[in-house]
mmCIF file with all atom_site columns, C-alpha atoms in Angstrom:
data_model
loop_
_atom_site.group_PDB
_atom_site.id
_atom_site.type_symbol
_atom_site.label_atom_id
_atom_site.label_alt_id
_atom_site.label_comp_id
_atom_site.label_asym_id
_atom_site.label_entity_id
_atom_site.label_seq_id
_atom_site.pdbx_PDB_ins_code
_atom_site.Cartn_x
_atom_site.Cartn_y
_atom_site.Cartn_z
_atom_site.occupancy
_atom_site.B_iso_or_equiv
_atom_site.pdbx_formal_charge
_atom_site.auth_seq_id
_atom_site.auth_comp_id
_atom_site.auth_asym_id
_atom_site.auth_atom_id
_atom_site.pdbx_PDB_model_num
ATOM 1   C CA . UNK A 1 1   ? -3.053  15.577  -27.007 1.00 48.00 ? 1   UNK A CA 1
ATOM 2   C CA . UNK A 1 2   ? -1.246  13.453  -24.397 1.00 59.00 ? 2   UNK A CA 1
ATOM 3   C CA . UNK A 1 3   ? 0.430   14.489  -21.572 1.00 66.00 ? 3   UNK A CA 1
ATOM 4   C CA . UNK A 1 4   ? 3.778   12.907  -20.471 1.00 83.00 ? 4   UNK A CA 1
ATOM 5   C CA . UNK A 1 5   ? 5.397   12.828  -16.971 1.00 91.00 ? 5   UNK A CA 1
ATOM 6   C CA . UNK A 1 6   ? 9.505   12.239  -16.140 1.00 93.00 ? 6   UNK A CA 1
ATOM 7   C CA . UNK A 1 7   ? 10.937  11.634  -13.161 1.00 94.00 ? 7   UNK A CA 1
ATOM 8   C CA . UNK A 1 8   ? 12.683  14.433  -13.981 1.00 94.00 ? 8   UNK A CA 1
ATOM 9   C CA . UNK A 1 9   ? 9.914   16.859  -13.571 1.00 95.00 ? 9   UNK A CA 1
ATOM 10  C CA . UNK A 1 10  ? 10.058  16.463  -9.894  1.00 96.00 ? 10  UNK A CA 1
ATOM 11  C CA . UNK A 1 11  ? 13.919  17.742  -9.492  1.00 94.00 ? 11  UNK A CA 1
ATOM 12  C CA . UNK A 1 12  ? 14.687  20.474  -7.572  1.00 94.00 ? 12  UNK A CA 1
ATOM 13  C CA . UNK A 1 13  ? 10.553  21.226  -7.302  1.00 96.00 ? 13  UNK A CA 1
ATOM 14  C CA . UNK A 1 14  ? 10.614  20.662  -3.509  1.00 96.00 ? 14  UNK A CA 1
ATOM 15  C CA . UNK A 1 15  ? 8.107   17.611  -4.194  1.00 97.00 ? 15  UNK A CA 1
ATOM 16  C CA . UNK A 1 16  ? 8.648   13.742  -3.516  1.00 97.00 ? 16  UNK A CA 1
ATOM 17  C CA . UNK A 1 17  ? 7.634   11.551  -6.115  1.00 97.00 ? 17  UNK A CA 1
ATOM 18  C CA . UNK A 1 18  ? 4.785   10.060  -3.876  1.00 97.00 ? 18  UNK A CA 1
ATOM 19  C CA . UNK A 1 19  ? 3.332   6.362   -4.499  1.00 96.00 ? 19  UNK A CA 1
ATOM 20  C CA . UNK A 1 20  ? 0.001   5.879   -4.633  1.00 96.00 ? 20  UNK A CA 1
ATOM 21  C CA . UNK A 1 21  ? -0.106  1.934   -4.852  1.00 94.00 ? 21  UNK A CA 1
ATOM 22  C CA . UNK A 1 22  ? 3.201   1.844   -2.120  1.00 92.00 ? 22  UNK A CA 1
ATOM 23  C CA . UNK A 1 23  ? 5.861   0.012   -3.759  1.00 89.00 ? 23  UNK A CA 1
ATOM 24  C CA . UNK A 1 24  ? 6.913   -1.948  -0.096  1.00 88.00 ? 24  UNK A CA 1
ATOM 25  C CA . UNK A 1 25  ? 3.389   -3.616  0.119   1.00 89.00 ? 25  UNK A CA 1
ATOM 26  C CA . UNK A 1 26  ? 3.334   -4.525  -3.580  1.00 92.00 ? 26  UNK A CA 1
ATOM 27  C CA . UNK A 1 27  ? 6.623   -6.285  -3.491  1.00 91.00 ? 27  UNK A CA 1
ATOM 28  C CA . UNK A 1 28  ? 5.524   -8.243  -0.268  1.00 88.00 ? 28  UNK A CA 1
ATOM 29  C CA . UNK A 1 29  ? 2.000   -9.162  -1.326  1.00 88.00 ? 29  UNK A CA 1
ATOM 30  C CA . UNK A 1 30  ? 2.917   -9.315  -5.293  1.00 92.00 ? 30  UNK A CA 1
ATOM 31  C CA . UNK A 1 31  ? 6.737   -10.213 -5.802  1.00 94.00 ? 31  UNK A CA 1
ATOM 32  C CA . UNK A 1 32  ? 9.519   -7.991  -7.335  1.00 94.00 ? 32  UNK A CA 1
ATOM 33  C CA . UNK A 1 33  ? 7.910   -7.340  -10.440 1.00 95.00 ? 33  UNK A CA 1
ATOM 34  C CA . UNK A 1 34  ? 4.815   -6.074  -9.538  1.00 95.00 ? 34  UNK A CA 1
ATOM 35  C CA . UNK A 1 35  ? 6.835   -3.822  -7.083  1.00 95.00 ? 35  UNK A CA 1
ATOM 36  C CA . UNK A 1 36  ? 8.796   -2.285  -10.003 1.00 95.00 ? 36  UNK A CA 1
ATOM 37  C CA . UNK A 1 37  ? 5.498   -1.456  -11.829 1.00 95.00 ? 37  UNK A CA 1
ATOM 38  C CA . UNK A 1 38  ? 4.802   0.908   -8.880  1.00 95.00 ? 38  UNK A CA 1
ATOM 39  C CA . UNK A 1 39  ? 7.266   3.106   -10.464 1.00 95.00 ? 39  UNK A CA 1
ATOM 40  C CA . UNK A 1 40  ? 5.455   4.031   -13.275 1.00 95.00 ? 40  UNK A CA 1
ATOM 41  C CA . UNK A 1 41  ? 4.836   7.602   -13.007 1.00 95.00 ? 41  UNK A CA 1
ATOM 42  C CA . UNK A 1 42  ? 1.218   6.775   -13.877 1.00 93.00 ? 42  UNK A CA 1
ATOM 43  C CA . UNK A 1 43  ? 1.143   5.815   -10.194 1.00 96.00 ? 43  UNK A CA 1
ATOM 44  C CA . UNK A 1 44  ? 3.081   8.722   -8.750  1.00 96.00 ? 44  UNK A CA 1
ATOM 45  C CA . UNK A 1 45  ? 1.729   12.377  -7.277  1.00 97.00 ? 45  UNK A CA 1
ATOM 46  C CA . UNK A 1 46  ? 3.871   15.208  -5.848  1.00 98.00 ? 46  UNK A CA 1
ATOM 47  C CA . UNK A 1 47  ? 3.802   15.032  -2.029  1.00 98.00 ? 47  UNK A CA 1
ATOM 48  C CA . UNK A 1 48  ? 5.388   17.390  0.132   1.00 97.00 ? 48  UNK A CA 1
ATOM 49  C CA . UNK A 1 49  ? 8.028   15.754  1.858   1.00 97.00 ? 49  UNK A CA 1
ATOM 50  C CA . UNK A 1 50  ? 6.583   15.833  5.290   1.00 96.00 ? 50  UNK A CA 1
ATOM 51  C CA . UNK A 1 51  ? 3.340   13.985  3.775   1.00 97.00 ? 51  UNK A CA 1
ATOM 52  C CA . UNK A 1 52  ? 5.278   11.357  2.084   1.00 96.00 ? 52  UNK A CA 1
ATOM 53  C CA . UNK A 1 53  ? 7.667   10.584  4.333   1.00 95.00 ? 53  UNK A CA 1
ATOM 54  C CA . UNK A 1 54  ? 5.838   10.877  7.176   1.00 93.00 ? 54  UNK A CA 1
ATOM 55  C CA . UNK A 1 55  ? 2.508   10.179  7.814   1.00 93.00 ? 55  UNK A CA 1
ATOM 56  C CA . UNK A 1 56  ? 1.543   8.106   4.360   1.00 95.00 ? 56  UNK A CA 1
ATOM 57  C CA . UNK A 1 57  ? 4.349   6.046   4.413   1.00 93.00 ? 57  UNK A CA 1
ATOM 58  C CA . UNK A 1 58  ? 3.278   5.555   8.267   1.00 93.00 ? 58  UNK A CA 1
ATOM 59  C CA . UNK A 1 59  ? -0.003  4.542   7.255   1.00 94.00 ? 59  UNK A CA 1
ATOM 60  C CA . UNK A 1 60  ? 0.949   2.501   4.358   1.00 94.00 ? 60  UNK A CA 1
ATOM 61  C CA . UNK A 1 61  ? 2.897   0.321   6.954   1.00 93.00 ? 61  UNK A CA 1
ATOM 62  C CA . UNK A 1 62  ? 0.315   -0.308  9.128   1.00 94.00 ? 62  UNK A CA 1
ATOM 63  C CA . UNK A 1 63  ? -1.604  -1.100  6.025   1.00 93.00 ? 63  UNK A CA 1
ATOM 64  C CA . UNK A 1 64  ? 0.802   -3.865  5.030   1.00 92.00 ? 64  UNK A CA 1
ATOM 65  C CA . UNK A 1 65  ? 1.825   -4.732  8.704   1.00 92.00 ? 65  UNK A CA 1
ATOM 66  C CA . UNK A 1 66  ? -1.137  -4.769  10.644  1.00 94.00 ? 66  UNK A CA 1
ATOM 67  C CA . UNK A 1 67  ? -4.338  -4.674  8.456   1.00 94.00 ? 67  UNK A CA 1
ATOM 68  C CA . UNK A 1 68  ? -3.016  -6.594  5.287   1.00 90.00 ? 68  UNK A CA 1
ATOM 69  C CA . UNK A 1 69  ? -1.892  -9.589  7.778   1.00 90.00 ? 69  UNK A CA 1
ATOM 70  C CA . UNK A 1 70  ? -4.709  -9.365  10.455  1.00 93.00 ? 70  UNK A CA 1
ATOM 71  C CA . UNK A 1 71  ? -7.516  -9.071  7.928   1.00 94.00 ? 71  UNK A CA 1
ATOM 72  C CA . UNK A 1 72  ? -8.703  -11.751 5.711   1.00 87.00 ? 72  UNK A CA 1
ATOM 73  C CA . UNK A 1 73  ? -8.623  -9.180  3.081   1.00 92.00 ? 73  UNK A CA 1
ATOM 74  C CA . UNK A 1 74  ? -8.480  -5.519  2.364   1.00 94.00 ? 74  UNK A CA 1
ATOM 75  C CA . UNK A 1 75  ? -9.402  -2.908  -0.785  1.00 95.00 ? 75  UNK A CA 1
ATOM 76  C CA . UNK A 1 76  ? -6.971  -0.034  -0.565  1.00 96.00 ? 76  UNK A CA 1
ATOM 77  C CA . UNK A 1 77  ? -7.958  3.527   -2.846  1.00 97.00 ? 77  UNK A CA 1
ATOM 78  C CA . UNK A 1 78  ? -5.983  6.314   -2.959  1.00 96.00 ? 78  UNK A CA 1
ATOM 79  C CA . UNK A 1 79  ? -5.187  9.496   -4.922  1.00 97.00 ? 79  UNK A CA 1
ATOM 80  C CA . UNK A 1 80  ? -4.868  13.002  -4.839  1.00 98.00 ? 80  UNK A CA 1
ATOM 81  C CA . UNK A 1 81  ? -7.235  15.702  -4.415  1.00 98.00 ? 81  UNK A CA 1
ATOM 82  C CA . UNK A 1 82  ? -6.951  18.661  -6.650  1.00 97.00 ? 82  UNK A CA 1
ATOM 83  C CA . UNK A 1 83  ? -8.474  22.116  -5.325  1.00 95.00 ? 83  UNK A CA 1
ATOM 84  C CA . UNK A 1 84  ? -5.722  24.185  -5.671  1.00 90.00 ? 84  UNK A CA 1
ATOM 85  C CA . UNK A 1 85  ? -4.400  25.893  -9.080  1.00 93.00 ? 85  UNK A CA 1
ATOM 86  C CA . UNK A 1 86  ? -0.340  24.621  -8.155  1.00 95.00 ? 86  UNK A CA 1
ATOM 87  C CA . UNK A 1 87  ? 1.711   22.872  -10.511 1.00 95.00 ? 87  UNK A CA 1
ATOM 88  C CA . UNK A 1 88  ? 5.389   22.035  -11.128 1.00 96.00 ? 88  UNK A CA 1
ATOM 89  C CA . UNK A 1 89  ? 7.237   23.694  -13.045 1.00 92.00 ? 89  UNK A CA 1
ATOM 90  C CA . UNK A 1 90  ? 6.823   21.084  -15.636 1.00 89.00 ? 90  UNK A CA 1
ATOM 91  C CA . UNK A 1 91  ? 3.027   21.533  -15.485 1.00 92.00 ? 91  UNK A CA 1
ATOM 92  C CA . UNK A 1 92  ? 2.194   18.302  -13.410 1.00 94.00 ? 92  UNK A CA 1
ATOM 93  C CA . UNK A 1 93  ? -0.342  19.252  -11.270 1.00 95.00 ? 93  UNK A CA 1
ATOM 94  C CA . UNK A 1 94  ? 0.264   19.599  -7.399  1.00 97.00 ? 94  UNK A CA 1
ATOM 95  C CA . UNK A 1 95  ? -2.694  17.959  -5.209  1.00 98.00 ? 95  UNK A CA 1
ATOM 96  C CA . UNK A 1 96  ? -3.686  20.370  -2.205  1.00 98.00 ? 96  UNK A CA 1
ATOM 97  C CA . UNK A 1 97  ? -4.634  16.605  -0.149  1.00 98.00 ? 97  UNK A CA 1
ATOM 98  C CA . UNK A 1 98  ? -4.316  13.096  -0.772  1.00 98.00 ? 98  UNK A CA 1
ATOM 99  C CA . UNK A 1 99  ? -7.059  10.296  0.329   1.00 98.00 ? 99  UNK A CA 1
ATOM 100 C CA . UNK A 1 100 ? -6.698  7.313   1.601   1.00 98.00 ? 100 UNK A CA 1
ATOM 101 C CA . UNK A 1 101 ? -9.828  4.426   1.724   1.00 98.00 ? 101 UNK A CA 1
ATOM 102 C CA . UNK A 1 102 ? -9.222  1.295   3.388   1.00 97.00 ? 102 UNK A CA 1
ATOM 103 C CA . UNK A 1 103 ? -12.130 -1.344  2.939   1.00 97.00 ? 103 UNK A CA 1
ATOM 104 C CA . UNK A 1 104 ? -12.639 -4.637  4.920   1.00 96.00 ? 104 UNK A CA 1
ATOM 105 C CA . UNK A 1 105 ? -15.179 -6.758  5.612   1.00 95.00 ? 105 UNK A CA 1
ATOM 106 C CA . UNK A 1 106 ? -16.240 -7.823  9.152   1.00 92.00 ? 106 UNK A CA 1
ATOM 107 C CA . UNK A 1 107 ? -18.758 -10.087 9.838   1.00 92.00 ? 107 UNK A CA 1
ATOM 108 C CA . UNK A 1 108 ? -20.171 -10.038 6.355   1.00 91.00 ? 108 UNK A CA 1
ATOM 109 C CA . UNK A 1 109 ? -20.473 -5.966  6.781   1.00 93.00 ? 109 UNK A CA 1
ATOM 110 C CA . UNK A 1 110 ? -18.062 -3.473  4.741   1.00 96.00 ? 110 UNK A CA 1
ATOM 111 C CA . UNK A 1 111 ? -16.319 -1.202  7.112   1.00 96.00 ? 111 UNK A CA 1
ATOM 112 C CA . UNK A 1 112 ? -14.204 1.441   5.668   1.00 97.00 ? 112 UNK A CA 1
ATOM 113 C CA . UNK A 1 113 ? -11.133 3.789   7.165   1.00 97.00 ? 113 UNK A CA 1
ATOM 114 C CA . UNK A 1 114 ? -11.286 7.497   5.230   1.00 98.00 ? 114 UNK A CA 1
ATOM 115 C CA . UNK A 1 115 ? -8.409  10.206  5.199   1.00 98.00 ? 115 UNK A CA 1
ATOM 116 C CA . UNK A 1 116 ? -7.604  13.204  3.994   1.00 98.00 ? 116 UNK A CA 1
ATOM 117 C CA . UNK A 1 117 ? -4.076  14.464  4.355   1.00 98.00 ? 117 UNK A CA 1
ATOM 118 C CA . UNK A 1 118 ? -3.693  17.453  3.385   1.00 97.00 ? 118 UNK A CA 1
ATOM 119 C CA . UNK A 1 119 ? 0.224   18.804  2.019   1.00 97.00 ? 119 UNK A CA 1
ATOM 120 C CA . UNK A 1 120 ? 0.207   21.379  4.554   1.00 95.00 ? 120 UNK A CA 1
ATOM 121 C CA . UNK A 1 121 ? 0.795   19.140  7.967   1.00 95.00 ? 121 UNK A CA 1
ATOM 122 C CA . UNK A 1 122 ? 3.565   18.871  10.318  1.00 91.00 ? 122 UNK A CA 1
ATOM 123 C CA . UNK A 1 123 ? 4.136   15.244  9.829   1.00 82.00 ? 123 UNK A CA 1
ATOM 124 C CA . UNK A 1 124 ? 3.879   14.651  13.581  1.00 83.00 ? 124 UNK A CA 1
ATOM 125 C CA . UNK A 1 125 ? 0.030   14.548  13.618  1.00 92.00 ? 125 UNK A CA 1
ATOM 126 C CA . UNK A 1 126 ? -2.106  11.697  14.465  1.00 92.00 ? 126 UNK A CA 1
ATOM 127 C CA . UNK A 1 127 ? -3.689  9.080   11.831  1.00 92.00 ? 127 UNK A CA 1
ATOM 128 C CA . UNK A 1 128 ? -7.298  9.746   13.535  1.00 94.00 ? 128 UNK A CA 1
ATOM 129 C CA . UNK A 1 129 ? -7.236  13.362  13.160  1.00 95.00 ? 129 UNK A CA 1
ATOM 130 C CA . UNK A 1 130 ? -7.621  13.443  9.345   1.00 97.00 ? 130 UNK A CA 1
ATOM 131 C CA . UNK A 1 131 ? -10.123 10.557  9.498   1.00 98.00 ? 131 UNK A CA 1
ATOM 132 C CA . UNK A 1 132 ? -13.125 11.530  7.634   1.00 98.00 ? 132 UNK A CA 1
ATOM 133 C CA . UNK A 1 133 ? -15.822 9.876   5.519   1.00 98.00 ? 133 UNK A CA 1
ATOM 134 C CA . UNK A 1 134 ? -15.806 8.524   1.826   1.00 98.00 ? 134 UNK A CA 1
ATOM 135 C CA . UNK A 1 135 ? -18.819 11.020  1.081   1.00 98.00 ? 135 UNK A CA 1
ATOM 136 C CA . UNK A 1 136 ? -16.443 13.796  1.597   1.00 98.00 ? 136 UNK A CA 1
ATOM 137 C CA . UNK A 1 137 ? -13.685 12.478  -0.201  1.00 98.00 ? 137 UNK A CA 1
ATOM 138 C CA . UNK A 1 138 ? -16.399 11.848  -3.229  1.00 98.00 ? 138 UNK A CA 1
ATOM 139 C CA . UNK A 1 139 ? -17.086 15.096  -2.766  1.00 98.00 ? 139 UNK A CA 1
ATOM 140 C CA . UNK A 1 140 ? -14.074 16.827  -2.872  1.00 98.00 ? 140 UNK A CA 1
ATOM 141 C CA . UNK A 1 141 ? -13.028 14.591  -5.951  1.00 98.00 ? 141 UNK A CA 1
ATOM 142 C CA . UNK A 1 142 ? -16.762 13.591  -8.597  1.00 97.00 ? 142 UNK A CA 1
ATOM 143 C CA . UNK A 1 143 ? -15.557 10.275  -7.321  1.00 98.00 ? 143 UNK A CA 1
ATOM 144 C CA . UNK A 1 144 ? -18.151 8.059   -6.689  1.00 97.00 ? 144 UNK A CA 1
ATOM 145 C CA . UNK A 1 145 ? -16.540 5.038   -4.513  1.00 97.00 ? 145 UNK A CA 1
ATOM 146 C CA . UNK A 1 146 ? -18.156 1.366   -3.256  1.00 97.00 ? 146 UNK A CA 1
ATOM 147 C CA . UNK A 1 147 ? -20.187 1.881   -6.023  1.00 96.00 ? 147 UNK A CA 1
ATOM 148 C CA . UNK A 1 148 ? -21.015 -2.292  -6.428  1.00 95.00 ? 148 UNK A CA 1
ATOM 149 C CA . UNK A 1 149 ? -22.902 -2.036  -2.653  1.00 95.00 ? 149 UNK A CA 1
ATOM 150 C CA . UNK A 1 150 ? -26.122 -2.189  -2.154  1.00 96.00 ? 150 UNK A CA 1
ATOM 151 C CA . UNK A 1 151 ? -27.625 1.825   -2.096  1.00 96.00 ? 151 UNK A CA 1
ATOM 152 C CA . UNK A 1 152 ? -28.766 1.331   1.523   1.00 96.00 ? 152 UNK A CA 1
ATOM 153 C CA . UNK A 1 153 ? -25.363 -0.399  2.358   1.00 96.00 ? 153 UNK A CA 1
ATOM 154 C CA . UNK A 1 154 ? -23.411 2.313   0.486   1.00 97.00 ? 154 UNK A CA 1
ATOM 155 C CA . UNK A 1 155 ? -25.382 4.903   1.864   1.00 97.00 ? 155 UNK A CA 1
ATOM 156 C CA . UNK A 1 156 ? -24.592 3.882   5.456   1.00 97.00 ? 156 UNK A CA 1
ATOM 157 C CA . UNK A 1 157 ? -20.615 3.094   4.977   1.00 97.00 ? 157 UNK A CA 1
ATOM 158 C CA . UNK A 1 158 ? -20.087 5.893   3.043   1.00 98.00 ? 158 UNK A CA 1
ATOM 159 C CA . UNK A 1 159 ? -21.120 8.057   5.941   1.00 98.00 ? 159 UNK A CA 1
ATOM 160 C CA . UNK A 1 160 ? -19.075 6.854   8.328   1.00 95.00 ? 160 UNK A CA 1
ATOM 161 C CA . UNK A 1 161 ? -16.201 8.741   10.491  1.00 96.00 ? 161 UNK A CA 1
ATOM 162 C CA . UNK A 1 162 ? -14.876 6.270   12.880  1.00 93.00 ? 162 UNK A CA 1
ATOM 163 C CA . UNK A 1 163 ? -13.543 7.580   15.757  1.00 92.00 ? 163 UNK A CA 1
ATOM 164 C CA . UNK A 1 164 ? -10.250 5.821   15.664  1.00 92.00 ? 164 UNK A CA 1
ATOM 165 C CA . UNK A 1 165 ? -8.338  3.588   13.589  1.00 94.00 ? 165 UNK A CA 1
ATOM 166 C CA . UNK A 1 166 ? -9.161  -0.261  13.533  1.00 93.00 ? 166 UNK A CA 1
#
């Protein structure tokens, strides 16, 4: 069976209709119509308001602002992590956290930035306190990331918590 997803299934649930692939940095990197395609509900999650409109839309501009026009180049993952049982009333299924990977190369060396937001915050909290590393976010989703990498290069960025933001 397939499952289908409206817009609609988001009204009145208390949700945003949260972008993974953030439409703003597709339209400036991409043009208009790859911009649109980030409507596609294939590449939408329920996000708490707070989360969506706060904190990963503040990160997604310094993604597009900073990082995407400093750096040569940048690999952006994100998604939802699902521990919790909650769904919309539609059945779409709520994520209890959302990561966020951001992968550059310095020097000829992968570096990576790792989040996990949970829905939960304030929205007034700081980027580096929900840095983490991507072994944790593989572990909280069967993901397995950076899997191209050398083992004893993916063994060391994966295990990474910076301290701070780039």
């Amino acid at each position: 069976t397939s499952a289908r997803v409206a817009s609609t299934d988001y009204t009145g649930s208390g949700y945003d209709r949260g972008h993974m692939a953030p439409n703003y940095a597709i339209a400036v990197c991409y043009g208009q119509e790859a911009q649109l395609e980030t409507f596609l509900m294939s590449n939408i999650i329920p996000q708490r308001p707070r989360l969506n409109r706060g904190i990963w839309k503040n990160l997604e501009q310094i993604e597009i602002r900073k990082y995407a026009q400093e750096l040569e180049e940048i690999w952006v993952l994100d998604g939802g992590i699902f521990e919790g049982n909650e769904h919309l009333h539609s059945g779409v299924n709520v994520p209890s956290a959302c990561y966020k990977i951001i992968v550059d190369e310095q020097n000829g060396k992968p570096r990576v930035l790792a989040f996990i937001i949970g829905q939960n915050i304030e929205g007034t909290e700081d980027f580096n306190d929900f840095l983490t590393s991507v072994n944790s976010i593989e572990h909280k989703t069967a993901l397995d990331f950076l899997s191209d990498l050398p083992d004893d290069i993916k063994k060391r960025v994966e295990a990474q918590v910076p301290a701070r933001l780039w």
